[in-house]
Each structure stands twice: as structure tokens, then as C-alpha cells.
């Protein structure tokens, strides 16, 4: 129970950081707003992957792939 605030804070920082990176890397035609970048980040980090948004630029693909690894490692943290 004591670790929960730390885990939530860490997840919030990771989501916001990667959403910003993906928003900057992707063309506006693909990710028109920061809310779309946050949605892509949350869906990717939780490994749900709806497929409604996907990166198209090389840097967007790089940051999303890095996010998938970070998300998998984050989900593997024992409480």
C-alpha cells in the first residue's frame, strides 16, 4: 500500500514524457493533438493496442517501441 503512490507517480511521469515525445515526433495529420498522443501512450503502455492510432514517422516508431519495452518492464514491477 505504501508503494502505490510511488508507482502511480512513476507511471504518470512515463506517460507524460512519452506522450510529449510522440507528439513532437509525429506529423499533425497522424497525431493532431496531445490528447491523441496521451491515448496512444496509455494504450501502448498497457499493451492493449487498439490499433486506432499508430506511429508513422521513424522517430514516432522508435519512441513507441521504447515505450512498449518500458511499459512491459513497468508492469513487471512487483508490488
PDB file of C-alpha atoms in Angstrom:
ATOM      1  CA  UNK A   1       0.000   0.000   0.000  1.00  0.00           C
ATOM      2  CA  UNK A   2       2.890   2.363   0.726  1.00  0.00           C
ATOM      3  CA  UNK A   3       4.380   1.739  -2.729  1.00  0.00           C
ATOM      4  CA  UNK A   4       1.220   2.684  -4.626  1.00  0.00           C
ATOM      5  CA  UNK A   5       1.782   6.485  -4.717  1.00  0.00           C
ATOM      6  CA  UNK A   6       5.336   5.966  -5.989  1.00  0.00           C
ATOM      7  CA  UNK A   7       4.155   3.571  -8.711  1.00  0.00           C
ATOM      8  CA  UNK A   8       1.366   5.924  -9.796  1.00  0.00           C
ATOM      9  CA  UNK A   9       3.716   8.898  -9.865  1.00  0.00           C
ATOM     10  CA  UNK A  10       6.249   6.915 -11.917  1.00  0.00           C
ATOM     11  CA  UNK A  11       3.554   5.841 -14.371  1.00  0.00           C
ATOM     12  CA  UNK A  12       2.313   9.427 -14.699  1.00  0.00           C
ATOM     13  CA  UNK A  13       5.823  10.707 -15.446  1.00  0.00           C
ATOM     14  CA  UNK A  14       6.445   7.963 -18.023  1.00  0.00           C
ATOM     15  CA  UNK A  15       3.091   8.532 -19.749  1.00  0.00           C
ATOM     16  CA  UNK A  16       3.502  12.322 -19.914  1.00  0.00           C
ATOM     17  CA  UNK A  17       7.120  12.121 -21.090  1.00  0.00           C
ATOM     18  CA  UNK A  18       6.426   9.622 -23.861  1.00  0.00           C
ATOM     19  CA  UNK A  19       3.235  11.399 -24.925  1.00  0.00           C
ATOM     20  CA  UNK A  20       5.248  14.572 -25.380  1.00  0.00           C
ATOM     21  CA  UNK A  21       7.957  12.782 -27.332  1.00  0.00           C
ATOM     22  CA  UNK A  22       5.437  11.044 -29.585  1.00  0.00           C
ATOM     23  CA  UNK A  23       3.502  14.278 -30.111  1.00  0.00           C
ATOM     24  CA  UNK A  24       6.680  16.051 -31.190  1.00  0.00           C
ATOM     25  CA  UNK A  25       7.840  13.184 -33.419  1.00  0.00           C
ATOM     26  CA  UNK A  26       4.604  12.519 -35.294  1.00  0.00           C
ATOM     27  CA  UNK A  27       3.108  14.642 -38.078  1.00  0.00           C
ATOM     28  CA  UNK A  28      -0.044  16.568 -37.148  1.00  0.00           C
ATOM     29  CA  UNK A  29      -2.034  14.631 -39.755  1.00  0.00           C
ATOM     30  CA  UNK A  30      -1.467  11.462 -37.723  1.00  0.00           C
ATOM     31  CA  UNK A  31      -1.489  12.761 -34.127  1.00  0.00           C
ATOM     32  CA  UNK A  32      -3.466  16.031 -34.246  1.00  0.00           C
ATOM     33  CA  UNK A  33      -3.371  16.815 -30.518  1.00  0.00           C
ATOM     34  CA  UNK A  34      -1.716  15.990 -27.237  1.00  0.00           C
ATOM     35  CA  UNK A  35      -4.831  14.086 -26.164  1.00  0.00           C
ATOM     36  CA  UNK A  36      -4.293  11.681 -29.063  1.00  0.00           C
ATOM     37  CA  UNK A  37      -0.662  11.263 -28.041  1.00  0.00           C
ATOM     38  CA  UNK A  38      -1.758  10.537 -24.459  1.00  0.00           C
ATOM     39  CA  UNK A  39      -4.276   7.979 -25.750  1.00  0.00           C
ATOM     40  CA  UNK A  40      -1.625   6.254 -27.887  1.00  0.00           C
ATOM     41  CA  UNK A  41       0.764   6.247 -24.929  1.00  0.00           C
ATOM     42  CA  UNK A  42      -1.760   4.774 -22.475  1.00  0.00           C
ATOM     43  CA  UNK A  43      -2.930   2.121 -24.932  1.00  0.00           C
ATOM     44  CA  UNK A  44       0.640   1.189 -25.831  1.00  0.00           C
ATOM     45  CA  UNK A  45       1.943   1.149 -22.266  1.00  0.00           C
ATOM     46  CA  UNK A  46      -0.863  -1.095 -21.078  1.00  0.00           C
ATOM     47  CA  UNK A  47      -0.180  -3.391 -24.092  1.00  0.00           C
ATOM     48  CA  UNK A  48      -3.851  -3.231 -25.158  1.00  0.00           C
ATOM     49  CA  UNK A  49      -3.053  -1.803 -28.593  1.00  0.00           C
ATOM     50  CA  UNK A  50      -6.447  -0.980 -30.097  1.00  0.00           C
ATOM     51  CA  UNK A  51      -4.875  -0.027 -33.421  1.00  0.00           C
ATOM     52  CA  UNK A  52      -6.874   3.161 -33.908  1.00  0.00           C
ATOM     53  CA  UNK A  53      -3.665   5.218 -33.711  1.00  0.00           C
ATOM     54  CA  UNK A  54      -0.240   4.094 -34.871  1.00  0.00           C
ATOM     55  CA  UNK A  55       3.037   5.941 -35.396  1.00  0.00           C
ATOM     56  CA  UNK A  56       4.110   6.596 -38.983  1.00  0.00           C
ATOM     57  CA  UNK A  57       7.371   8.540 -38.645  1.00  0.00           C
ATOM     58  CA  UNK A  58      10.655   6.763 -37.854  1.00  0.00           C
ATOM     59  CA  UNK A  59      11.094   8.710 -34.601  1.00  0.00           C
ATOM     60  CA  UNK A  60       7.488   8.048 -33.621  1.00  0.00           C
ATOM     61  CA  UNK A  61       8.032   4.329 -34.178  1.00  0.00           C
ATOM     62  CA  UNK A  62      11.257   4.479 -32.157  1.00  0.00           C
ATOM     63  CA  UNK A  63       9.621   6.220 -29.184  1.00  0.00           C
ATOM     64  CA  UNK A  64       6.607   3.900 -29.298  1.00  0.00           C
ATOM     65  CA  UNK A  65       8.840   0.815 -29.383  1.00  0.00           C
ATOM     66  CA  UNK A  66      10.823   2.195 -26.454  1.00  0.00           C
ATOM     67  CA  UNK A  67       7.545   2.846 -24.634  1.00  0.00           C
ATOM     68  CA  UNK A  68       6.474  -0.773 -25.177  1.00  0.00           C
ATOM     69  CA  UNK A  69       9.672  -2.016 -23.529  1.00  0.00           C
ATOM     70  CA  UNK A  70       9.375   0.486 -20.671  1.00  0.00           C
ATOM     71  CA  UNK A  71       5.689  -0.408 -20.220  1.00  0.00           C
ATOM     72  CA  UNK A  72       6.433  -4.128 -20.093  1.00  0.00           C
ATOM     73  CA  UNK A  73       9.176  -3.549 -17.535  1.00  0.00           C
ATOM     74  CA  UNK A  74       6.898  -1.271 -15.519  1.00  0.00           C
ATOM     75  CA  UNK A  75       4.112  -3.863 -15.455  1.00  0.00           C
ATOM     76  CA  UNK A  76       6.610  -6.463 -14.246  1.00  0.00           C
ATOM     77  CA  UNK A  77       7.408  -4.484 -11.058  1.00  0.00           C
ATOM     78  CA  UNK A  78       6.175  -6.498  -8.080  1.00  0.00           C
ATOM     79  CA  UNK A  79       4.158  -4.548  -5.524  1.00  0.00           C
TER      80      UNK A  79
END
